[in-house]
Amino acid sequence: MRHHGAGLRRLLRDDAKARSLEQDYRAAELTERERGMLEYAVRLTREPHAVTEADIGRLRSIGLDDGEILDVCQVAAYYNFVNRMASGLGVELEHYWEEPPLS
């Protein structure tokens, strides 16, 4: 996730939160909704075969509608694809994405 940090900082406009997410999202100050989306993305990344209707139900229980669930799934899947392509080709991205903090 480190090479996506610059984009995350731009989107959040909060360097401290971006750094916290980059280090360990589980320790970051997040809303229940943000945490739920990240937990789903991690599960989809690490155990895609284990994702069940219960995981989708959890997202619904924290207020995501079907379109938002689709968005989270597509973004996680896309980043997984791109990261695996880069890793599989030996692409090193860190120095291309380094940006100074916004503050």
PDB file of N, CA and C in Angstrom:
ATOM      1  N   MET A   1       0.822  -1.196   0.000  1.00  0.00           N
ATOM      2  CA  MET A   1       0.000   0.000   0.000  1.00  0.00           C
ATOM      3  C   MET A   1       0.861   1.252   0.000  1.00  0.00           C
ATOM      4  N   ARG A   2       2.118   1.135   0.313  1.00  0.00           N
ATOM      5  CA  ARG A   2       2.957   2.328   0.447  1.00  0.00           C
ATOM      6  C   ARG A   2       2.981   3.163  -0.824  1.00  0.00           C
ATOM      7  N   HIS A   3       3.029   2.550  -1.995  1.00  0.00           N
ATOM      8  CA  HIS A   3       3.114   3.364  -3.203  1.00  0.00           C
ATOM      9  C   HIS A   3       1.782   4.041  -3.543  1.00  0.00           C
ATOM     10  N   HIS A   4       0.731   3.720  -2.820  1.00  0.00           N
ATOM     11  CA  HIS A   4      -0.540   4.410  -3.003  1.00  0.00           C
ATOM     12  C   HIS A   4      -0.718   5.536  -1.984  1.00  0.00           C
ATOM     13  N   GLY A   5       0.256   5.707  -1.124  1.00  0.00           N
ATOM     14  CA  GLY A   5       0.166   6.686  -0.048  1.00  0.00           C
ATOM     15  C   GLY A   5      -0.013   8.114  -0.525  1.00  0.00           C
ATOM     16  N   ALA A   6       0.658   8.479  -1.585  1.00  0.00           N
ATOM     17  CA  ALA A   6       0.542   9.849  -2.093  1.00  0.00           C
ATOM     18  C   ALA A   6      -0.888  10.133  -2.543  1.00  0.00           C
ATOM     19  N   GLY A   7      -1.486   9.200  -3.237  1.00  0.00           N
ATOM     20  CA  GLY A   7      -2.874   9.368  -3.669  1.00  0.00           C
ATOM     21  C   GLY A   7      -3.824   9.410  -2.483  1.00  0.00           C
ATOM     22  N   LEU A   8      -3.561   8.576  -1.493  1.00  0.00           N
ATOM     23  CA  LEU A   8      -4.386   8.569  -0.294  1.00  0.00           C
ATOM     24  C   LEU A   8      -4.298   9.904   0.440  1.00  0.00           C
ATOM     25  N   ARG A   9      -3.096  10.446   0.559  1.00  0.00           N
ATOM     26  CA  ARG A   9      -2.933  11.750   1.204  1.00  0.00           C
ATOM     27  C   ARG A   9      -3.692  12.838   0.445  1.00  0.00           C
ATOM     28  N   ARG A  10      -3.645  12.783  -0.877  1.00  0.00           N
ATOM     29  CA  ARG A  10      -4.378  13.769  -1.678  1.00  0.00           C
ATOM     30  C   ARG A  10      -5.886  13.656  -1.444  1.00  0.00           C
ATOM     31  N   LEU A  11      -6.385  12.432  -1.423  1.00  0.00           N
ATOM     32  CA  LEU A  11      -7.821  12.235  -1.247  1.00  0.00           C
ATOM     33  C   LEU A  11      -8.283  12.618   0.154  1.00  0.00           C
ATOM     34  N   LEU A  12      -7.521  12.226   1.161  1.00  0.00           N
ATOM     35  CA  LEU A  12      -7.920  12.490   2.545  1.00  0.00           C
ATOM     36  C   LEU A  12      -7.657  13.920   2.986  1.00  0.00           C
ATOM     37  N   ARG A  13      -6.619  14.517   2.414  1.00  0.00           N
ATOM     38  CA  ARG A  13      -6.160  15.837   2.860  1.00  0.00           C
ATOM     39  C   ARG A  13      -5.872  15.824   4.359  1.00  0.00           C
ATOM     40  N   ASP A  14      -5.312  14.696   4.808  1.00  0.00           N
ATOM     41  CA  ASP A  14      -5.005  14.503   6.222  1.00  0.00           C
ATOM     42  C   ASP A  14      -3.787  13.579   6.307  1.00  0.00           C
ATOM     43  N   ASP A  15      -2.605  14.180   6.420  1.00  0.00           N
ATOM     44  CA  ASP A  15      -1.363  13.400   6.434  1.00  0.00           C
ATOM     45  C   ASP A  15      -1.317  12.412   7.584  1.00  0.00           C
ATOM     46  N   ALA A  16      -1.769  12.834   8.764  1.00  0.00           N
ATOM     47  CA  ALA A  16      -1.704  11.960   9.937  1.00  0.00           C
ATOM     48  C   ALA A  16      -2.582  10.724   9.738  1.00  0.00           C
ATOM     49  N   LYS A  17      -3.779  10.912   9.228  1.00  0.00           N
ATOM     50  CA  LYS A  17      -4.670   9.775   8.999  1.00  0.00           C
ATOM     51  C   LYS A  17      -4.115   8.868   7.906  1.00  0.00           C
ATOM     52  N   ALA A  18      -3.578   9.449   6.860  1.00  0.00           N
ATOM     53  CA  ALA A  18      -2.992   8.647   5.780  1.00  0.00           C
ATOM     54  C   ALA A  18      -1.827   7.820   6.306  1.00  0.00           C
ATOM     55  N   ARG A  19      -0.958   8.435   7.108  1.00  0.00           N
ATOM     56  CA  ARG A  19       0.172   7.695   7.689  1.00  0.00           C
ATOM     57  C   ARG A  19      -0.323   6.572   8.595  1.00  0.00           C
ATOM     58  N   SER A  20      -1.340   6.864   9.370  1.00  0.00           N
ATOM     59  CA  SER A  20      -1.906   5.863  10.266  1.00  0.00           C
ATOM     60  C   SER A  20      -2.482   4.689   9.476  1.00  0.00           C
ATOM     61  N   LEU A  21      -3.189   4.972   8.405  1.00  0.00           N
ATOM     62  CA  LEU A  21      -3.741   3.909   7.554  1.00  0.00           C
ATOM     63  C   LEU A  21      -2.629   3.113   6.888  1.00  0.00           C
ATOM     64  N   GLU A  22      -1.604   3.803   6.466  1.00  0.00           N
ATOM     65  CA  GLU A  22      -0.477   3.159   5.794  1.00  0.00           C
ATOM     66  C   GLU A  22       0.241   2.199   6.735  1.00  0.00           C
ATOM     67  N   GLN A  23       0.372   2.590   7.999  1.00  0.00           N
ATOM     68  CA  GLN A  23       1.081   1.754   8.971  1.00  0.00           C
ATOM     69  C   GLN A  23       0.235   0.568   9.411  1.00  0.00           C
ATOM     70  N   ASP A  24      -1.031   0.813   9.813  1.00  0.00           N
ATOM     71  CA  ASP A  24      -1.923  -0.261  10.262  1.00  0.00           C
ATOM     72  C   ASP A  24      -3.325   0.311  10.430  1.00  0.00           C
ATOM     73  N   TYR A  25      -4.183   0.023   9.478  1.00  0.00           N
ATOM     74  CA  TYR A  25      -5.533   0.592   9.515  1.00  0.00           C
ATOM     75  C   TYR A  25      -6.272   0.215  10.800  1.00  0.00           C
ATOM     76  N   ARG A  26      -5.915  -0.932  11.395  1.00  0.00           N
ATOM     77  CA  ARG A  26      -6.613  -1.379  12.611  1.00  0.00           C
ATOM     78  C   ARG A  26      -6.363  -0.454  13.793  1.00  0.00           C
ATOM     79  N   ALA A  27      -5.272   0.295  13.758  1.00  0.00           N
ATOM     80  CA  ALA A  27      -4.950   1.224  14.841  1.00  0.00           C
ATOM     81  C   ALA A  27      -5.380   2.656  14.514  1.00  0.00           C
ATOM     82  N   ALA A  28      -5.874   2.883  13.311  1.00  0.00           N
ATOM     83  CA  ALA A  28      -6.276   4.232  12.884  1.00  0.00           C
ATOM     84  C   ALA A  28      -7.632   4.609  13.475  1.00  0.00           C
ATOM     85  N   GLU A  29      -7.832   5.904  13.633  1.00  0.00           N
ATOM     86  CA  GLU A  29      -9.132   6.400  14.075  1.00  0.00           C
ATOM     87  C   GLU A  29     -10.057   6.431  12.865  1.00  0.00           C
ATOM     88  N   LEU A  30     -10.997   5.505  12.839  1.00  0.00           N
ATOM     89  CA  LEU A  30     -11.909   5.356  11.710  1.00  0.00           C
ATOM     90  C   LEU A  30     -13.339   5.264  12.193  1.00  0.00           C
ATOM     91  N   THR A  31     -14.249   5.615  11.306  1.00  0.00           N
ATOM     92  CA  THR A  31     -15.657   5.388  11.603  1.00  0.00           C
ATOM     93  C   THR A  31     -15.932   3.890  11.450  1.00  0.00           C
ATOM     94  N   GLU A  32     -17.049   3.453  11.978  1.00  0.00           N
ATOM     95  CA  GLU A  32     -17.438   2.048  11.838  1.00  0.00           C
ATOM     96  C   GLU A  32     -17.565   1.688  10.349  1.00  0.00           C
ATOM     97  N   ARG A  33     -18.074   2.610   9.591  1.00  0.00           N
ATOM     98  CA  ARG A  33     -18.254   2.401   8.146  1.00  0.00           C
ATOM     99  C   ARG A  33     -16.898   2.243   7.442  1.00  0.00           C
ATOM    100  N   GLU A  34     -15.954   3.145   7.741  1.00  0.00           N
ATOM    101  CA  GLU A  34     -14.615   3.058   7.134  1.00  0.00           C
ATOM    102  C   GLU A  34     -13.929   1.752   7.523  1.00  0.00           C
ATOM    103  N   ARG A  35     -13.996   1.412   8.812  1.00  0.00           N
ATOM    104  CA  ARG A  35     -13.362   0.177   9.286  1.00  0.00           C
ATOM    105  C   ARG A  35     -13.983  -1.046   8.614  1.00  0.00           C
ATOM    106  N   GLY A  36     -15.298  -1.044   8.495  1.00  0.00           N
ATOM    107  CA  GLY A  36     -15.983  -2.167   7.858  1.00  0.00           C
ATOM    108  C   GLY A  36     -15.580  -2.349   6.406  1.00  0.00           C
ATOM    109  N   MET A  37     -15.461  -1.233   5.684  1.00  0.00           N
ATOM    110  CA  MET A  37     -15.039  -1.327   4.278  1.00  0.00           C
ATOM    111  C   MET A  37     -13.618  -1.875   4.173  1.00  0.00           C
ATOM    112  N   LEU A  38     -12.733  -1.413   5.057  1.00  0.00           N
ATOM    113  CA  LEU A  38     -11.357  -1.886   5.014  1.00  0.00           C
ATOM    114  C   LEU A  38     -11.260  -3.349   5.410  1.00  0.00           C
ATOM    115  N   GLU A  39     -12.027  -3.766   6.411  1.00  0.00           N
ATOM    116  CA  GLU A  39     -12.018  -5.180   6.810  1.00  0.00           C
ATOM    117  C   GLU A  39     -12.481  -6.068   5.660  1.00  0.00           C
ATOM    118  N   TYR A  40     -13.507  -5.615   4.955  1.00  0.00           N
ATOM    119  CA  TYR A  40     -13.991  -6.368   3.794  1.00  0.00           C
ATOM    120  C   TYR A  40     -12.918  -6.428   2.708  1.00  0.00           C
ATOM    121  N   ALA A  41     -12.277  -5.306   2.432  1.00  0.00           N
ATOM    122  CA  ALA A  41     -11.231  -5.276   1.404  1.00  0.00           C
ATOM    123  C   ALA A  41     -10.072  -6.193   1.770  1.00  0.00           C
ATOM    124  N   VAL A  42      -9.699  -6.224   3.039  1.00  0.00           N
ATOM    125  CA  VAL A  42      -8.619  -7.109   3.483  1.00  0.00           C
ATOM    126  C   VAL A  42      -9.039  -8.567   3.318  1.00  0.00           C
ATOM    127  N   ARG A  43     -10.264  -8.888   3.719  1.00  0.00           N
ATOM    128  CA  ARG A  43     -10.744 -10.274   3.572  1.00  0.00           C
ATOM    129  C   ARG A  43     -10.785 -10.669   2.103  1.00  0.00           C
ATOM    130  N   LEU A  44     -11.274  -9.773   1.262  1.00  0.00           N
ATOM    131  CA  LEU A  44     -11.329 -10.056  -0.170  1.00  0.00           C
ATOM    132  C   LEU A  44      -9.931 -10.257  -0.744  1.00  0.00           C
ATOM    133  N   THR A  45      -8.968  -9.524  -0.214  1.00  0.00           N
ATOM    134  CA  THR A  45      -7.584  -9.626  -0.678  1.00  0.00           C
ATOM    135  C   THR A  45      -6.924 -10.923  -0.199  1.00  0.00           C
ATOM    136  N   ARG A  46      -7.089 -11.220   1.070  1.00  0.00           N
ATOM    137  CA  ARG A  46      -6.372 -12.357   1.664  1.00  0.00           C
ATOM    138  C   ARG A  46      -7.094 -13.693   1.503  1.00  0.00           C
ATOM    139  N   GLU A  47      -8.430 -13.659   1.534  1.00  0.00           N
ATOM    140  CA  GLU A  47      -9.211 -14.893   1.488  1.00  0.00           C
ATOM    141  C   GLU A  47     -10.427 -14.747   0.578  1.00  0.00           C
ATOM    142  N   PRO A  48     -10.213 -14.472  -0.689  1.00  0.00           N
ATOM    143  CA  PRO A  48     -11.368 -14.218  -1.564  1.00  0.00           C
ATOM    144  C   PRO A  48     -12.343 -15.393  -1.604  1.00  0.00           C
ATOM    145  N   HIS A  49     -11.836 -16.591  -1.471  1.00  0.00           N
ATOM    146  CA  HIS A  49     -12.678 -17.788  -1.486  1.00  0.00           C
ATOM    147  C   HIS A  49     -13.571 -17.892  -0.247  1.00  0.00           C
ATOM    148  N   ALA A  50     -13.237 -17.153   0.808  1.00  0.00           N
ATOM    149  CA  ALA A  50     -13.966 -17.249   2.070  1.00  0.00           C
ATOM    150  C   ALA A  50     -15.025 -16.159   2.236  1.00  0.00           C
ATOM    151  N   VAL A  51     -15.106 -15.215   1.302  1.00  0.00           N
ATOM    152  CA  VAL A  51     -16.115 -14.155   1.394  1.00  0.00           C
ATOM    153  C   VAL A  51     -17.495 -14.785   1.206  1.00  0.00           C
ATOM    154  N   THR A  52     -18.392 -14.447   2.131  1.00  0.00           N
ATOM    155  CA  THR A  52     -19.738 -15.026   2.108  1.00  0.00           C
ATOM    156  C   THR A  52     -20.797 -13.922   2.165  1.00  0.00           C
ATOM    157  N   GLU A  53     -22.032 -14.346   2.102  1.00  0.00           N
ATOM    158  CA  GLU A  53     -23.153 -13.416   2.234  1.00  0.00           C
ATOM    159  C   GLU A  53     -23.112 -12.710   3.590  1.00  0.00           C
ATOM    160  N   ALA A  54     -22.551 -13.355   4.599  1.00  0.00           N
ATOM    161  CA  ALA A  54     -22.427 -12.726   5.921  1.00  0.00           C
ATOM    162  C   ALA A  54     -21.532 -11.488   5.850  1.00  0.00           C
ATOM    163  N   ASP A  55     -20.487 -11.541   5.029  1.00  0.00           N
ATOM    164  CA  ASP A  55     -19.610 -10.373   4.849  1.00  0.00           C
ATOM    165  C   ASP A  55     -20.364  -9.226   4.207  1.00  0.00           C
ATOM    166  N   ILE A  56     -21.190  -9.555   3.234  1.00  0.00           N
ATOM    167  CA  ILE A  56     -22.013  -8.542   2.565  1.00  0.00           C
ATOM    168  C   ILE A  56     -23.045  -7.999   3.545  1.00  0.00           C
ATOM    169  N   GLY A  57     -23.613  -8.879   4.348  1.00  0.00           N
ATOM    170  CA  GLY A  57     -24.579  -8.458   5.365  1.00  0.00           C
ATOM    171  C   GLY A  57     -23.957  -7.489   6.362  1.00  0.00           C
ATOM    172  N   ARG A  58     -22.716  -7.718   6.718  1.00  0.00           N
ATOM    173  CA  ARG A  58     -22.019  -6.814   7.642  1.00  0.00           C
ATOM    174  C   ARG A  58     -21.909  -5.424   7.012  1.00  0.00           C
ATOM    175  N   LEU A  59     -21.571  -5.362   5.735  1.00  0.00           N
ATOM    176  CA  LEU A  59     -21.484  -4.061   5.059  1.00  0.00           C
ATOM    177  C   LEU A  59     -22.839  -3.371   5.026  1.00  0.00           C
ATOM    178  N   ARG A  60     -23.884  -4.134   4.785  1.00  0.00           N
ATOM    179  CA  ARG A  60     -25.228  -3.547   4.794  1.00  0.00           C
ATOM    180  C   ARG A  60     -25.589  -3.038   6.186  1.00  0.00           C
ATOM    181  N   SER A  61     -25.164  -3.781   7.219  1.00  0.00           N
ATOM    182  CA  SER A  61     -25.518  -3.405   8.592  1.00  0.00           C
ATOM    183  C   SER A  61     -24.857  -2.097   9.028  1.00  0.00           C
ATOM    184  N   ILE A  62     -23.777  -1.710   8.354  1.00  0.00           N
ATOM    185  CA  ILE A  62     -23.122  -0.436   8.687  1.00  0.00           C
ATOM    186  C   ILE A  62     -23.503   0.666   7.694  1.00  0.00           C
ATOM    187  N   GLY A  63     -24.511   0.371   6.885  1.00  0.00           N
ATOM    188  CA  GLY A  63     -25.102   1.425   6.068  1.00  0.00           C
ATOM    189  C   GLY A  63     -24.730   1.467   4.607  1.00  0.00           C
ATOM    190  N   LEU A  64     -23.971   0.494   4.113  1.00  0.00           N
ATOM    191  CA  LEU A  64     -23.634   0.510   2.692  1.00  0.00           C
ATOM    192  C   LEU A  64     -24.776  -0.093   1.886  1.00  0.00           C
ATOM    193  N   ASP A  65     -25.097   0.537   0.766  1.00  0.00           N
ATOM    194  CA  ASP A  65     -26.096  -0.046  -0.121  1.00  0.00           C
ATOM    195  C   ASP A  65     -25.377  -0.913  -1.157  1.00  0.00           C
ATOM    196  N   ASP A  66     -26.128  -1.589  -1.985  1.00  0.00           N
ATOM    197  CA  ASP A  66     -25.525  -2.532  -2.935  1.00  0.00           C
ATOM    198  C   ASP A  66     -24.544  -1.855  -3.892  1.00  0.00           C
ATOM    199  N   GLY A  67     -24.847  -0.637  -4.328  1.00  0.00           N
ATOM    200  CA  GLY A  67     -23.935   0.080  -5.215  1.00  0.00           C
ATOM    201  C   GLY A  67     -22.613   0.394  -4.526  1.00  0.00           C
ATOM    202  N   GLU A  68     -22.678   0.791  -3.269  1.00  0.00           N
ATOM    203  CA  GLU A  68     -21.453   1.087  -2.518  1.00  0.00           C
ATOM    204  C   GLU A  68     -20.644  -0.177  -2.254  1.00  0.00           C
ATOM    205  N   ILE A  69     -21.334  -1.278  -1.982  1.00  0.00           N
ATOM    206  CA  ILE A  69     -20.641  -2.557  -1.784  1.00  0.00           C
ATOM    207  C   ILE A  69     -19.930  -2.961  -3.074  1.00  0.00           C
ATOM    208  N   LEU A  70     -20.609  -2.784  -4.192  1.00  0.00           N
ATOM    209  CA  LEU A  70     -19.990  -3.060  -5.486  1.00  0.00           C
ATOM    210  C   LEU A  70     -18.756  -2.187  -5.685  1.00  0.00           C
ATOM    211  N   ASP A  71     -18.849  -0.912  -5.347  1.00  0.00           N
ATOM    212  CA  ASP A  71     -17.700  -0.004  -5.473  1.00  0.00           C
ATOM    213  C   ASP A  71     -16.515  -0.480  -4.643  1.00  0.00           C
ATOM    214  N   VAL A  72     -16.758  -0.844  -3.385  1.00  0.00           N
ATOM    215  CA  VAL A  72     -15.675  -1.312  -2.508  1.00  0.00           C
ATOM    216  C   VAL A  72     -15.045  -2.568  -3.103  1.00  0.00           C
ATOM    217  N   CYS A  73     -15.870  -3.480  -3.555  1.00  0.00           N
ATOM    218  CA  CYS A  73     -15.372  -4.728  -4.144  1.00  0.00           C
ATOM    219  C   CYS A  73     -14.550  -4.444  -5.401  1.00  0.00           C
ATOM    220  N   GLN A  74     -15.041  -3.590  -6.259  1.00  0.00           N
ATOM    221  CA  GLN A  74     -14.325  -3.290  -7.495  1.00  0.00           C
ATOM    222  C   GLN A  74     -12.999  -2.586  -7.234  1.00  0.00           C
ATOM    223  N   VAL A  75     -12.980  -1.646  -6.309  1.00  0.00           N
ATOM    224  CA  VAL A  75     -11.733  -0.940  -5.999  1.00  0.00           C
ATOM    225  C   VAL A  75     -10.718  -1.901  -5.403  1.00  0.00           C
ATOM    226  N   ALA A  76     -11.143  -2.731  -4.451  1.00  0.00           N
ATOM    227  CA  ALA A  76     -10.221  -3.707  -3.847  1.00  0.00           C
ATOM    228  C   ALA A  76      -9.698  -4.672  -4.911  1.00  0.00           C
ATOM    229  N   ALA A  77     -10.588  -5.165  -5.757  1.00  0.00           N
ATOM    230  CA  ALA A  77     -10.179  -6.103  -6.799  1.00  0.00           C
ATOM    231  C   ALA A  77      -9.219  -5.451  -7.793  1.00  0.00           C
ATOM    232  N   TYR A  78      -9.490  -4.210  -8.162  1.00  0.00           N
ATOM    233  CA  TYR A  78      -8.623  -3.501  -9.093  1.00  0.00           C
ATOM    234  C   TYR A  78      -7.221  -3.311  -8.508  1.00  0.00           C
ATOM    235  N   TYR A  79      -7.158  -2.839  -7.262  1.00  0.00           N
ATOM    236  CA  TYR A  79      -5.846  -2.640  -6.640  1.00  0.00           C
ATOM    237  C   TYR A  79      -5.105  -3.965  -6.490  1.00  0.00           C
ATOM    238  N   ASN A  80      -5.824  -5.027  -6.165  1.00  0.00           N
ATOM    239  CA  ASN A  80      -5.181  -6.338  -6.087  1.00  0.00           C
ATOM    240  C   ASN A  80      -4.603  -6.727  -7.446  1.00  0.00           C
ATOM    241  N   PHE A  81      -5.363  -6.517  -8.487  1.00  0.00           N
ATOM    242  CA  PHE A  81      -4.900  -6.836  -9.838  1.00  0.00           C
ATOM    243  C   PHE A  81      -3.645  -6.038 -10.192  1.00  0.00           C
ATOM    244  N   VAL A  82      -3.715  -4.730 -10.010  1.00  0.00           N
ATOM    245  CA  VAL A  82      -2.595  -3.866 -10.383  1.00  0.00           C
ATOM    246  C   VAL A  82      -1.355  -4.190  -9.544  1.00  0.00           C
ATOM    247  N   ASN A  83      -1.539  -4.382  -8.254  1.00  0.00           N
ATOM    248  CA  ASN A  83      -0.394  -4.700  -7.395  1.00  0.00           C
ATOM    249  C   ASN A  83       0.231  -6.036  -7.766  1.00  0.00           C
ATOM    250  N   ARG A  84      -0.579  -7.006  -8.100  1.00  0.00           N
ATOM    251  CA  ARG A  84      -0.031  -8.312  -8.500  1.00  0.00           C
ATOM    252  C   ARG A  84       0.671  -8.232  -9.855  1.00  0.00           C
ATOM    253  N   MET A  85       0.149  -7.433 -10.756  1.00  0.00           N
ATOM    254  CA  MET A  85       0.825  -7.236 -12.035  1.00  0.00           C
ATOM    255  C   MET A  85       2.192  -6.591 -11.809  1.00  0.00           C
ATOM    256  N   ALA A  86       2.226  -5.537 -11.014  1.00  0.00           N
ATOM    257  CA  ALA A  86       3.488  -4.849 -10.736  1.00  0.00           C
ATOM    258  C   ALA A  86       4.473  -5.790 -10.049  1.00  0.00           C
ATOM    259  N   SER A  87       3.989  -6.521  -9.057  1.00  0.00           N
ATOM    260  CA  SER A  87       4.872  -7.462  -8.355  1.00  0.00           C
ATOM    261  C   SER A  87       5.350  -8.560  -9.292  1.00  0.00           C
ATOM    262  N   GLY A  88       4.441  -9.080 -10.099  1.00  0.00           N
ATOM    263  CA  GLY A  88       4.782 -10.166 -11.011  1.00  0.00           C
ATOM    264  C   GLY A  88       5.780  -9.760 -12.080  1.00  0.00           C
ATOM    265  N   LEU A  89       5.836  -8.479 -12.380  1.00  0.00           N
ATOM    266  CA  LEU A  89       6.771  -7.977 -13.389  1.00  0.00           C
ATOM    267  C   LEU A  89       8.016  -7.344 -12.769  1.00  0.00           C
ATOM    268  N   GLY A  90       8.074  -7.347 -11.450  1.00  0.00           N
ATOM    269  CA  GLY A  90       9.234  -6.785 -10.774  1.00  0.00           C
ATOM    270  C   GLY A  90       9.299  -5.273 -10.802  1.00  0.00           C
ATOM    271  N   VAL A  91       8.147  -4.618 -10.972  1.00  0.00           N
ATOM    272  CA  VAL A  91       8.110  -3.164 -11.024  1.00  0.00           C
ATOM    273  C   VAL A  91       8.265  -2.611  -9.613  1.00  0.00           C
ATOM    274  N   GLU A  92       9.171  -1.654  -9.458  1.00  0.00           N
ATOM    275  CA  GLU A  92       9.341  -0.983  -8.178  1.00  0.00           C
ATOM    276  C   GLU A  92       8.730   0.398  -8.287  1.00  0.00           C
ATOM    277  N   LEU A  93       7.735   0.665  -7.446  1.00  0.00           N
ATOM    278  CA  LEU A  93       6.964   1.890  -7.582  1.00  0.00           C
ATOM    279  C   LEU A  93       7.266   2.947  -6.536  1.00  0.00           C
ATOM    280  N   GLU A  94       7.862   2.592  -5.428  1.00  0.00           N
ATOM    281  CA  GLU A  94       8.017   3.521  -4.311  1.00  0.00           C
ATOM    282  C   GLU A  94       8.525   4.896  -4.715  1.00  0.00           C
ATOM    283  N   HIS A  95       9.635   4.973  -5.414  1.00  0.00           N
ATOM    284  CA  HIS A  95      10.212   6.280  -5.694  1.00  0.00           C
ATOM    285  C   HIS A  95       9.400   7.093  -6.700  1.00  0.00           C
ATOM    286  N   TYR A  96       8.535   6.462  -7.476  1.00  0.00           N
ATOM    287  CA  TYR A  96       7.715   7.201  -8.420  1.00  0.00           C
ATOM    288  C   TYR A  96       6.554   7.904  -7.737  1.00  0.00           C
ATOM    289  N   TRP A  97       6.147   7.423  -6.585  1.00  0.00           N
ATOM    290  CA  TRP A  97       4.938   7.928  -5.940  1.00  0.00           C
ATOM    291  C   TRP A  97       5.231   8.777  -4.717  1.00  0.00           C
ATOM    292  N   GLU A  98       6.468   8.958  -4.375  1.00  0.00           N
ATOM    293  CA  GLU A  98       6.805   9.750  -3.203  1.00  0.00           C
ATOM    294  C   GLU A  98       6.428  11.206  -3.447  1.00  0.00           C
ATOM    295  N   GLU A  99       5.707  11.791  -2.518  1.00  0.00           N
ATOM    296  CA  GLU A  99       5.333  13.196  -2.597  1.00  0.00           C
ATOM    297  C   GLU A  99       5.510  13.809  -1.232  1.00  0.00           C
ATOM    298  N   PRO A 100       5.786  15.078  -1.156  1.00  0.00           N
ATOM    299  CA  PRO A 100       5.877  15.728   0.137  1.00  0.00           C
ATOM    300  C   PRO A 100       4.519  15.797   0.809  1.00  0.00           C
ATOM    301  N   PRO A 101       4.464  15.897   2.128  1.00  0.00           N
ATOM    302  CA  PRO A 101       3.186  16.028   2.824  1.00  0.00           C
ATOM    303  C   PRO A 101       2.433  17.274   2.394  1.00  0.00           C
ATOM    304  N   LEU A 102       1.116  17.258   2.566  1.00  0.00           N
ATOM    305  CA  LEU A 102       0.284  18.405   2.195  1.00  0.00           C
ATOM    306  C   LEU A 102       0.404  19.538   3.200  1.00  0.00           C
ATOM    307  N   SER A 103       0.690  19.225   4.452  1.00  0.00           N
ATOM    308  CA  SER A 103       0.700  20.283   5.477  1.00  0.00           C
ATOM    309  C   SER A 103       1.979  21.049   5.541  1.00  0.00           C
TER     310      SER A 103
END
